[in-house]
Coordinates of C-alpha atoms and ligand atoms in Angstrom, one line a residue:
X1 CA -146.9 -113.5 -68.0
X2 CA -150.1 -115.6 -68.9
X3 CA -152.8 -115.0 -70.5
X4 CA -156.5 -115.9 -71.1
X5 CA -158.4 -117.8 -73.6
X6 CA -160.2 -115.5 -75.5
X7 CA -163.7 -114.7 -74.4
X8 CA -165.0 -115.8 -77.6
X9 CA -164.3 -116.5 -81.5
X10 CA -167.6 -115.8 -83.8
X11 CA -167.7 -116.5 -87.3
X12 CA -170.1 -113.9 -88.6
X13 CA -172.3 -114.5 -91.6
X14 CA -172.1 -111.7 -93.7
X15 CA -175.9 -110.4 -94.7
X16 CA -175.3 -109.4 -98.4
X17 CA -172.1 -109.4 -100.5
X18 CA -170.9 -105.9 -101.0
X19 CA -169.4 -107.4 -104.3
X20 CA -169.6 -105.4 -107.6
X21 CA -171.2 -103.1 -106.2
X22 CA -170.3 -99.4 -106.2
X23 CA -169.1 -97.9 -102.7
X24 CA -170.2 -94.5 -101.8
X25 CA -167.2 -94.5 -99.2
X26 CA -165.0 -93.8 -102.2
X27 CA -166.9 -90.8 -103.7
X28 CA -165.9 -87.4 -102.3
X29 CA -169.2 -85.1 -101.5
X30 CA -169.1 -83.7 -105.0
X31 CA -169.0 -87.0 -106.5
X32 CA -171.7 -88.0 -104.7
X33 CA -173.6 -85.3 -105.4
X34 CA -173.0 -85.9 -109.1
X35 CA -173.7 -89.9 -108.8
X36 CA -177.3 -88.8 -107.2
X37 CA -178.3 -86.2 -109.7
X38 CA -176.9 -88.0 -112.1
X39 CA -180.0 -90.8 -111.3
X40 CA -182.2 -87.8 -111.6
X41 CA -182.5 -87.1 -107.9
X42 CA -182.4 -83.3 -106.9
X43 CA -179.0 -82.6 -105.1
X44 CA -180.2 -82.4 -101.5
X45 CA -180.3 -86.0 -101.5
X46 CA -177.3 -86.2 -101.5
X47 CA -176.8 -84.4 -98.5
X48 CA -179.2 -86.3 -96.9
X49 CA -177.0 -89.5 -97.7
X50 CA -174.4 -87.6 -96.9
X51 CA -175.6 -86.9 -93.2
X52 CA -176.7 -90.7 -93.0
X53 CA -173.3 -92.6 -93.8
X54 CA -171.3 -89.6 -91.9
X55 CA -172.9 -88.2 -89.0
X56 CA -175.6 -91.0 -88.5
X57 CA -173.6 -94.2 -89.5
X58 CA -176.2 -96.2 -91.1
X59 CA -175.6 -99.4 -91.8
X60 CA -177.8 -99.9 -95.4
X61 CA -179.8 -97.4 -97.4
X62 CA -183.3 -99.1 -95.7
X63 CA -182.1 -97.3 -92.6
X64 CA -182.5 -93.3 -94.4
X65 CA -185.7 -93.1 -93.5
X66 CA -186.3 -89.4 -95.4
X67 CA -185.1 -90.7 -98.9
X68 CA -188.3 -91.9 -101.2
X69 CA -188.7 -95.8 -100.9
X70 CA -187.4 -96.1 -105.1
X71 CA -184.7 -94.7 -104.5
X72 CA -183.8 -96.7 -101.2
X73 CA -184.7 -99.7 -103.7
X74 CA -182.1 -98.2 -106.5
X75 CA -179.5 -97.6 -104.0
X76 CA -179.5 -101.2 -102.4
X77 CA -179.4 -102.6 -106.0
X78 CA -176.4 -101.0 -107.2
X79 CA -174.4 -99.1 -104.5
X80 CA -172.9 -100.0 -100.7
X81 CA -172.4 -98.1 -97.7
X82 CA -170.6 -101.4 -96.4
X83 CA -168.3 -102.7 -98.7
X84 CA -166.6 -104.6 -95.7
X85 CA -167.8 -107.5 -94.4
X86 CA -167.2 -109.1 -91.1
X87 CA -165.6 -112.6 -90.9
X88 CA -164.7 -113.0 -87.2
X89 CA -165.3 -111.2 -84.4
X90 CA -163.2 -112.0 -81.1
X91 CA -163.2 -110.2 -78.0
X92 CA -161.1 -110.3 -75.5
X93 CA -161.8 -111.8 -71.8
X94 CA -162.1 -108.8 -69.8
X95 CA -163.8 -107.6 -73.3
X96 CA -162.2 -104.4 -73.4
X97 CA -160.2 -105.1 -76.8
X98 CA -161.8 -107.2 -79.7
X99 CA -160.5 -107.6 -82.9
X100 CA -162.8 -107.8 -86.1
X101 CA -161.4 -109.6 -89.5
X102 CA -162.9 -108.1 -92.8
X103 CA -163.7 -109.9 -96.0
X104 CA -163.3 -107.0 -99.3
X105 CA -165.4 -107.6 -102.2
X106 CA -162.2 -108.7 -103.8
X107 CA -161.7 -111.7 -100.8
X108 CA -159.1 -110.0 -99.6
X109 CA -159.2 -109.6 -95.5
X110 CA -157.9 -107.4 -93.4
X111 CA -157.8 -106.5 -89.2
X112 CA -158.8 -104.0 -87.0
X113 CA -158.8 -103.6 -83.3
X114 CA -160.9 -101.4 -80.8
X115 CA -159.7 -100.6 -77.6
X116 CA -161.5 -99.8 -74.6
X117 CA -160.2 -97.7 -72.2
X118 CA -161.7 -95.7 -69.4
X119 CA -162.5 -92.3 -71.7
X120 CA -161.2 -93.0 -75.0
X121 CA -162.7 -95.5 -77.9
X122 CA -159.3 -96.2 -79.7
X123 CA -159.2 -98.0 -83.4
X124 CA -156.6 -99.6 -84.4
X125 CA -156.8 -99.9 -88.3
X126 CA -155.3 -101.0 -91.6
X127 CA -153.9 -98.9 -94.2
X128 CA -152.9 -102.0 -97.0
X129 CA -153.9 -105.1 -97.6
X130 CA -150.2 -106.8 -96.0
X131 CA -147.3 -104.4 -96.4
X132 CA -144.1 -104.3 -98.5
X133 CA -141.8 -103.3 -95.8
X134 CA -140.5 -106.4 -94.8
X135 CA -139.4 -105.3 -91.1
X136 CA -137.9 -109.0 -90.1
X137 CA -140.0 -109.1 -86.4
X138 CA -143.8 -108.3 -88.1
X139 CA -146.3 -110.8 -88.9
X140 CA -147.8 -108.7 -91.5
X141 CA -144.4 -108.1 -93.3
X142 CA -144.8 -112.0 -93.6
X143 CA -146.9 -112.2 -96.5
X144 CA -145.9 -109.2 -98.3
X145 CA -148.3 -106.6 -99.8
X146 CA -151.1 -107.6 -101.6
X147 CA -152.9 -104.1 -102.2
X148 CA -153.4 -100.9 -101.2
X149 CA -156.7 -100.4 -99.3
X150 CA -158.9 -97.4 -100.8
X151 CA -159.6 -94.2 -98.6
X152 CA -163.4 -96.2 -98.5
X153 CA -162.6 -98.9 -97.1
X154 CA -160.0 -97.5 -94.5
X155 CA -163.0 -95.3 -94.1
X156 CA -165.6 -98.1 -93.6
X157 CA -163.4 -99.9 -90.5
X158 CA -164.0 -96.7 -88.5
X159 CA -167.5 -96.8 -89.4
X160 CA -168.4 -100.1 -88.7
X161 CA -166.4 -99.6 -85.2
X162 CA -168.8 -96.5 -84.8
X163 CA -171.9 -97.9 -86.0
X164 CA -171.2 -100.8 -83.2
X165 CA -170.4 -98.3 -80.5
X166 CA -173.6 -96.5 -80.5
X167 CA -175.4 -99.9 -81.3
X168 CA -178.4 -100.2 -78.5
X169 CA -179.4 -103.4 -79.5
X170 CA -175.9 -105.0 -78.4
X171 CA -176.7 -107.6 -75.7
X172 CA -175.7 -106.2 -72.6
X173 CA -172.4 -108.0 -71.8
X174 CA -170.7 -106.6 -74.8
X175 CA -172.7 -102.8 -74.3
X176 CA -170.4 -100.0 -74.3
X177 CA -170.9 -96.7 -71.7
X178 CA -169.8 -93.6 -72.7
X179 CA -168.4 -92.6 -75.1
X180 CA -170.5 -94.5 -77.5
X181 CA -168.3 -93.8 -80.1
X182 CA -164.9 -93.9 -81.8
X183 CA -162.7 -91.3 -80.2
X184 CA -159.0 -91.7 -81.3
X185 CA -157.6 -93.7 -84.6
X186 CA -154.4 -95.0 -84.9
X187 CA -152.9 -96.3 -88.0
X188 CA -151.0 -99.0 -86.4
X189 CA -153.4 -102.2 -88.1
X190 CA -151.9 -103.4 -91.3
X191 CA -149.9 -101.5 -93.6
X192 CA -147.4 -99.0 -94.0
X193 CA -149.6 -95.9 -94.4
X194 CA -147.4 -93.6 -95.7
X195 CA -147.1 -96.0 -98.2
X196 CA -150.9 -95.5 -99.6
X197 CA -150.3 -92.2 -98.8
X198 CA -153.1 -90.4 -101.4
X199 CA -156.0 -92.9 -100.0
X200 CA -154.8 -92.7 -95.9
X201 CA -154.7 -88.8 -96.3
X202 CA -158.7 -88.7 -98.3
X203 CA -159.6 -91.3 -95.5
X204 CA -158.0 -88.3 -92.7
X205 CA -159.6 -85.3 -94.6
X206 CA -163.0 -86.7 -94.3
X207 CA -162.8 -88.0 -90.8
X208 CA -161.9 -84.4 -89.4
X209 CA -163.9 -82.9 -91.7
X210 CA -166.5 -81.5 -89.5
X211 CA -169.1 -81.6 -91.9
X212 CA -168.2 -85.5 -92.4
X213 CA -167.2 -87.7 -89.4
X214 CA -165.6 -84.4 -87.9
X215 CA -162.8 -86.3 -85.2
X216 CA -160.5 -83.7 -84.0
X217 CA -156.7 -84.2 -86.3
X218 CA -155.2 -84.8 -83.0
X219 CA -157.4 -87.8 -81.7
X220 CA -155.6 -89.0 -85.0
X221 CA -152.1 -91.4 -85.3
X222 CA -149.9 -92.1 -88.1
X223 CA -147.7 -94.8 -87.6
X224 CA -144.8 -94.8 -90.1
X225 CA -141.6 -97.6 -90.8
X226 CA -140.1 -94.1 -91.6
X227 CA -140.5 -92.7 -95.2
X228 CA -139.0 -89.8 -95.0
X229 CA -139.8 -87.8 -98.3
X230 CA -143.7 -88.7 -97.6
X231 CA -143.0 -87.5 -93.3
X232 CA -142.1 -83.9 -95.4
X233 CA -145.0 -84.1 -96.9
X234 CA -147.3 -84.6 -93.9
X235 CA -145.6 -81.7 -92.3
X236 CA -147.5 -79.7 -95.0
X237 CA -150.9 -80.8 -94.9
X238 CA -151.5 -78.1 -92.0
X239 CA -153.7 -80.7 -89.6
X240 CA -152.4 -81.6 -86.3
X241 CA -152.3 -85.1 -86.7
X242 CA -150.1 -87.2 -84.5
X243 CA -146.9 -88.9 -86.1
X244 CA -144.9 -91.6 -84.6
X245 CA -141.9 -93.2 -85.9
X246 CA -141.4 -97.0 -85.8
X247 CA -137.4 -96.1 -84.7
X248 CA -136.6 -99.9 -83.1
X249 CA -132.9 -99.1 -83.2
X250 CA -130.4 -96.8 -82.9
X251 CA -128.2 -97.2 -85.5
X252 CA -128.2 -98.4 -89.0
X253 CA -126.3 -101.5 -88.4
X254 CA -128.7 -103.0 -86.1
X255 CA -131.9 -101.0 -87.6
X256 CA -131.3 -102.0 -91.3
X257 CA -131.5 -105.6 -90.0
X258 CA -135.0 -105.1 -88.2
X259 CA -136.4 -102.7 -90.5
X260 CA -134.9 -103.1 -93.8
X261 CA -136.6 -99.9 -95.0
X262 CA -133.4 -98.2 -92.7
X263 CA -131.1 -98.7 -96.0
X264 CA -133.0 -96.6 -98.0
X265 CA -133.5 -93.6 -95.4
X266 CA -131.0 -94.5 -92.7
X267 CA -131.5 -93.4 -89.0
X268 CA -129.7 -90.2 -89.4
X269 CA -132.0 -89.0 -92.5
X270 CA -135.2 -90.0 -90.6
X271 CA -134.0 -87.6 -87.6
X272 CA -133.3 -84.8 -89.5
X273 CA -136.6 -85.2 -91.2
X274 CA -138.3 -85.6 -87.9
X275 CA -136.7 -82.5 -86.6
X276 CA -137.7 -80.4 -90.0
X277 CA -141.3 -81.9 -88.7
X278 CA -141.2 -80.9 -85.4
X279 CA -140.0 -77.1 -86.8
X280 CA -142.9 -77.5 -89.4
X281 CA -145.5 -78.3 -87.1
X282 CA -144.9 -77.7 -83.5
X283 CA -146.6 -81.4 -82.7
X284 CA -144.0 -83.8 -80.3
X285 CA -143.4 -87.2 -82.5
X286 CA -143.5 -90.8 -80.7
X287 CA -140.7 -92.9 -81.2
X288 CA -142.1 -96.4 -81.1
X289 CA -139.7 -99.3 -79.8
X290 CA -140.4 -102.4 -79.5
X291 CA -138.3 -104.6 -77.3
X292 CA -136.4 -107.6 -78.4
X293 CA -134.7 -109.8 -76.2
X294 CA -131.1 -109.2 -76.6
X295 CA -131.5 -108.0 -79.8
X296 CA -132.0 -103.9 -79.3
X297 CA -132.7 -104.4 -75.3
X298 CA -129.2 -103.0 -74.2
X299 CA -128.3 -100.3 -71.8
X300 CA -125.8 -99.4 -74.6
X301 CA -128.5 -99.1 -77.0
X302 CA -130.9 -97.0 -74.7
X303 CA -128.2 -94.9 -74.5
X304 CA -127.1 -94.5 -78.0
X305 CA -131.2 -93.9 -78.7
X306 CA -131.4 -91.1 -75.6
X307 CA -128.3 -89.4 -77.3
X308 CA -130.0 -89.3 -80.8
X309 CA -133.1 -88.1 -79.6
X310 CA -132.8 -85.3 -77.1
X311 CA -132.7 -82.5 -78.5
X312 CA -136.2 -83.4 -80.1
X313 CA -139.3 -82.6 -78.8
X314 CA -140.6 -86.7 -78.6
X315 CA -141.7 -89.3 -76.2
X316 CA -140.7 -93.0 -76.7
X317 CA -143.2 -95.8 -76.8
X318 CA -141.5 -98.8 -75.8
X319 CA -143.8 -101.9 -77.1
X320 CA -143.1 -105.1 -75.4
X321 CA -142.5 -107.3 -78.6
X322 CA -145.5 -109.8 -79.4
X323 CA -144.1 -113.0 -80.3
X324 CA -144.9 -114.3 -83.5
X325 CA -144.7 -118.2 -83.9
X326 CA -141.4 -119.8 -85.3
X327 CA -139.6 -116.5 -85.2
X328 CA -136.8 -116.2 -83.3
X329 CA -137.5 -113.0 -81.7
X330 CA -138.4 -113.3 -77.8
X331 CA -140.1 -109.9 -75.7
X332 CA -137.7 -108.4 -73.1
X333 CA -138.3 -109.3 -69.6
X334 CA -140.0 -106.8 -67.5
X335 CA -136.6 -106.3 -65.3
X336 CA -134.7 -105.2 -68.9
X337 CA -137.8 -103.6 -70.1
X338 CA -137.3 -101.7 -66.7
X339 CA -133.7 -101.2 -67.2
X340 CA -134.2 -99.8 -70.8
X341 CA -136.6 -97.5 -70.0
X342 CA -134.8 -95.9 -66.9
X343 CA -131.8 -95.0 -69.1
X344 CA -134.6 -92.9 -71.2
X345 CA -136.3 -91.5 -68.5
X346 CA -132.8 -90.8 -67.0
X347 CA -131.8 -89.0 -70.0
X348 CA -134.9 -86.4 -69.5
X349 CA -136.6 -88.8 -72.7
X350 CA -140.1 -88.8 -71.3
X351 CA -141.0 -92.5 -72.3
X352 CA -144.3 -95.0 -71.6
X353 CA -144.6 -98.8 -72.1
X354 CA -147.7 -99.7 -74.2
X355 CA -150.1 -101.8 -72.2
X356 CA -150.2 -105.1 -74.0
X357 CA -153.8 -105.1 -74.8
X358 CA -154.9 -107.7 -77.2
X359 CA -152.1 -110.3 -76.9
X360 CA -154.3 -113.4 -75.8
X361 CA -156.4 -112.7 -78.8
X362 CA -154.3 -112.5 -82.1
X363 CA -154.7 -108.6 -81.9
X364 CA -151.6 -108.0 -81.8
X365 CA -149.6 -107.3 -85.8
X366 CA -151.3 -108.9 -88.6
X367 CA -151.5 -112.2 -86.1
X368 CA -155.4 -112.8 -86.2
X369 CA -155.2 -112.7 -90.3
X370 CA -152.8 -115.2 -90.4
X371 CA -154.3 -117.5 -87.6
X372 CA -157.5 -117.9 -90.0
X373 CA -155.4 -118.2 -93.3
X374 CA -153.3 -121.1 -91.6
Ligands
LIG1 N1 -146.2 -99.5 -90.9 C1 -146.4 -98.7 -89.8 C2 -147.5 -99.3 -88.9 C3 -147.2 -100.7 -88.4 S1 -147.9 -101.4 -87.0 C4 -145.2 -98.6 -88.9 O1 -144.2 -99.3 -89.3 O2 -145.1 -97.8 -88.0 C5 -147.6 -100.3 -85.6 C6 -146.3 -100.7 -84.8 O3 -146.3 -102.0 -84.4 C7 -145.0 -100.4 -85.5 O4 -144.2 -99.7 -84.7 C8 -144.5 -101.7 -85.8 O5 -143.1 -101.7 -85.9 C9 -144.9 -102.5 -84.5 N2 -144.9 -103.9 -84.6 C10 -144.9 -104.7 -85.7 N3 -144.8 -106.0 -85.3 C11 -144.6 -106.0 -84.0 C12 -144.5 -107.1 -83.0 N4 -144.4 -108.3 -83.4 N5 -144.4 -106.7 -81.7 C13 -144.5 -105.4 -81.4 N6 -144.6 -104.4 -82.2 C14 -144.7 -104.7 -83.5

């Protein structure tokens, strides 16, 4: 299959430096509340900020309108509502998929991905800053893990993705209809989340939190490499957020090689704490797969993987592989791709293929990061 150009590259300037200075993404509404009093403001200020950065995505303090001019003044001087800026900004050629790359105040970047599809807003987004898992076919895996993202600034990519959404001054090419806003999140950027887990699950309470951004759990996704004591500790936080499972394999022989994560909790271990999640919660997991040419493509294998899995109440995602440059791992063909997922289907597994949106612009796995840092 071919692909486009991209539509467009832009290399945003940034219109202030969030550097050094303090986000209010990172305070919880009682620390907010005490950082506002604390400046001698009465505590229904802090509501009204509240409201602003939540419900009403503004981009800067100038924008709340009902707070006294000083303290508009005070605010811009020493806090952020932004504390990621925008480096580049491409967008796909049928622009229903763009991909923005954020500076940090530290000069760390990091990806995220909105996808348009006829009813749903999905965001893709990042959980870490790089990732320590090292699964051999991942372009983030690449360059290990440099940090842990704060709940903020996983916070602050679905904002800015909001804030853009419902933006009217958008010239009209890139102008979104309905819904003009973000409708489904999906950890599936940068990052093992499970990994940060403490930041990724603030970052969850306060997007469903209805008082807050207030996104149903389920319009939510948490992609894990498979850490199974943190997957038992999901199943307790009583919201009915998705979980899918990057699985890739079968067996440990062939999954310690992809994912090397698989010799610490081996396939076996990461069922049965799937299936104690399944009991816990009552939610059907995703299984992602994605397809390697000759490498986990074999009828043998879809076999082996419908075998494992039926008795689970899952669906399969099979992910046609993107190709990362100089590795030696090529995408099945669609005829295999075909063949693989028949097996699955055949074996009562229901199973989709994921559309490959974003391909022809980097969007794909930690690829649009390292195409700027090359
Ligand atoms: N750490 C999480 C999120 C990673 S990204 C996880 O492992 O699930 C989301 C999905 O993309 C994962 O299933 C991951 O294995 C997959 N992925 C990574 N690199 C890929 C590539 N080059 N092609 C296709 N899928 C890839």
């Amino acid at each position: 299959m071919r692909y486009n150009q991209p539509m467009r590259a832009i290399h945003l300037q940034p219109q202030e430096a969030a550097e050094s200075k303090r986000s209010l993404l990172d305070l919880s509404r009682e620390e907010l509340t005490e950082y506002i009093t604390g400046l001698g403001e009465p505590k229904f200020r802090a509501k009204q900020i509240w409201d602003w950065i939540y419900k009403r995505y503004a981009p800067d303090f100038q924008a709340m309108t009902n707070l006294p001019k000083a303290l508009r003044e005070r605010l811009s001087q020493e806090a952020t509502v932004q504390p990621l800026t925008p480096v580049t900004q491409v967008v796909s050629q049928d622009r229903q998929t763009q991909k923005l790359l954020f500076a940090l105040p530290d000069g760390q970047t990091l990806e995220a991905v909105l996808m348009l599809y006829e009813r749903r807003r999905t965001l893709c987004i990042s959980s870490q800053v790089g990732c320590a898992m090292g699964c051999t076919f991942c372009a983030t895996a690449q360059g290990g893990l440099a940090r842990n993202l704060t709940a903020g600034e996983i916070l602050a990519q679905v904002l800015y993705f909001a804030r853009y959404l419902a933006d009217p001054s958008l010239e009209p090419a890139l102008r979104v209809e309905r819904p003009t806003t973000v409708t489904n999140i999906v950890f599936m950027g940068m990052g093992e989340p499970l990994h940060n887990y403490r930041q990724v699950w603030t970052a969850i309470r306060r997007l469903t939190d209805p008082d807050a951004f207030g996104l149903g759990a389920r319009h939510i996704t948490v992609s894990t490499v498979g850490l199974v004591p943190m997957i038992d500790r999901m199943a307790e936080e009583g919201l009915q957020v998705n979980l899918a499972v990057s699985l890739h394999a079968p067996n440990d022989e062939l999954r310690s090689q992809l994912v090397p994560i698989d010799q610490r909790y081996p396939v076996a271990d990461l069922l049965a704490a799937v299936e104690r999640y399944i009991a816990r919660t009552n939610r059907r997991v995703t299984f992602e797969y994605a397809l390697m040419q000759g490498i986990n493509d074999s009828p043998e294998l879809a076999v082996e993987l419908a075998q494992k899995i039926q008795h689970l109440l899952c669906h399969v995602n099979v992910i046609p592989l993107n190709p990362i440059p100089g590795s030696p791992f090529q995408p099945s063909s669609p005829e295999e791709t075909e063949r693989f997922v028949g097996i699955l289907r055949d074996h009562g597994i229901p199973t989709t293929v994921r559309l490959r949106r974003g391909i022809e612009i980097n969007a794909g796995c930690g690829q649009l990061r390292r195409a700027v840092a090359a």
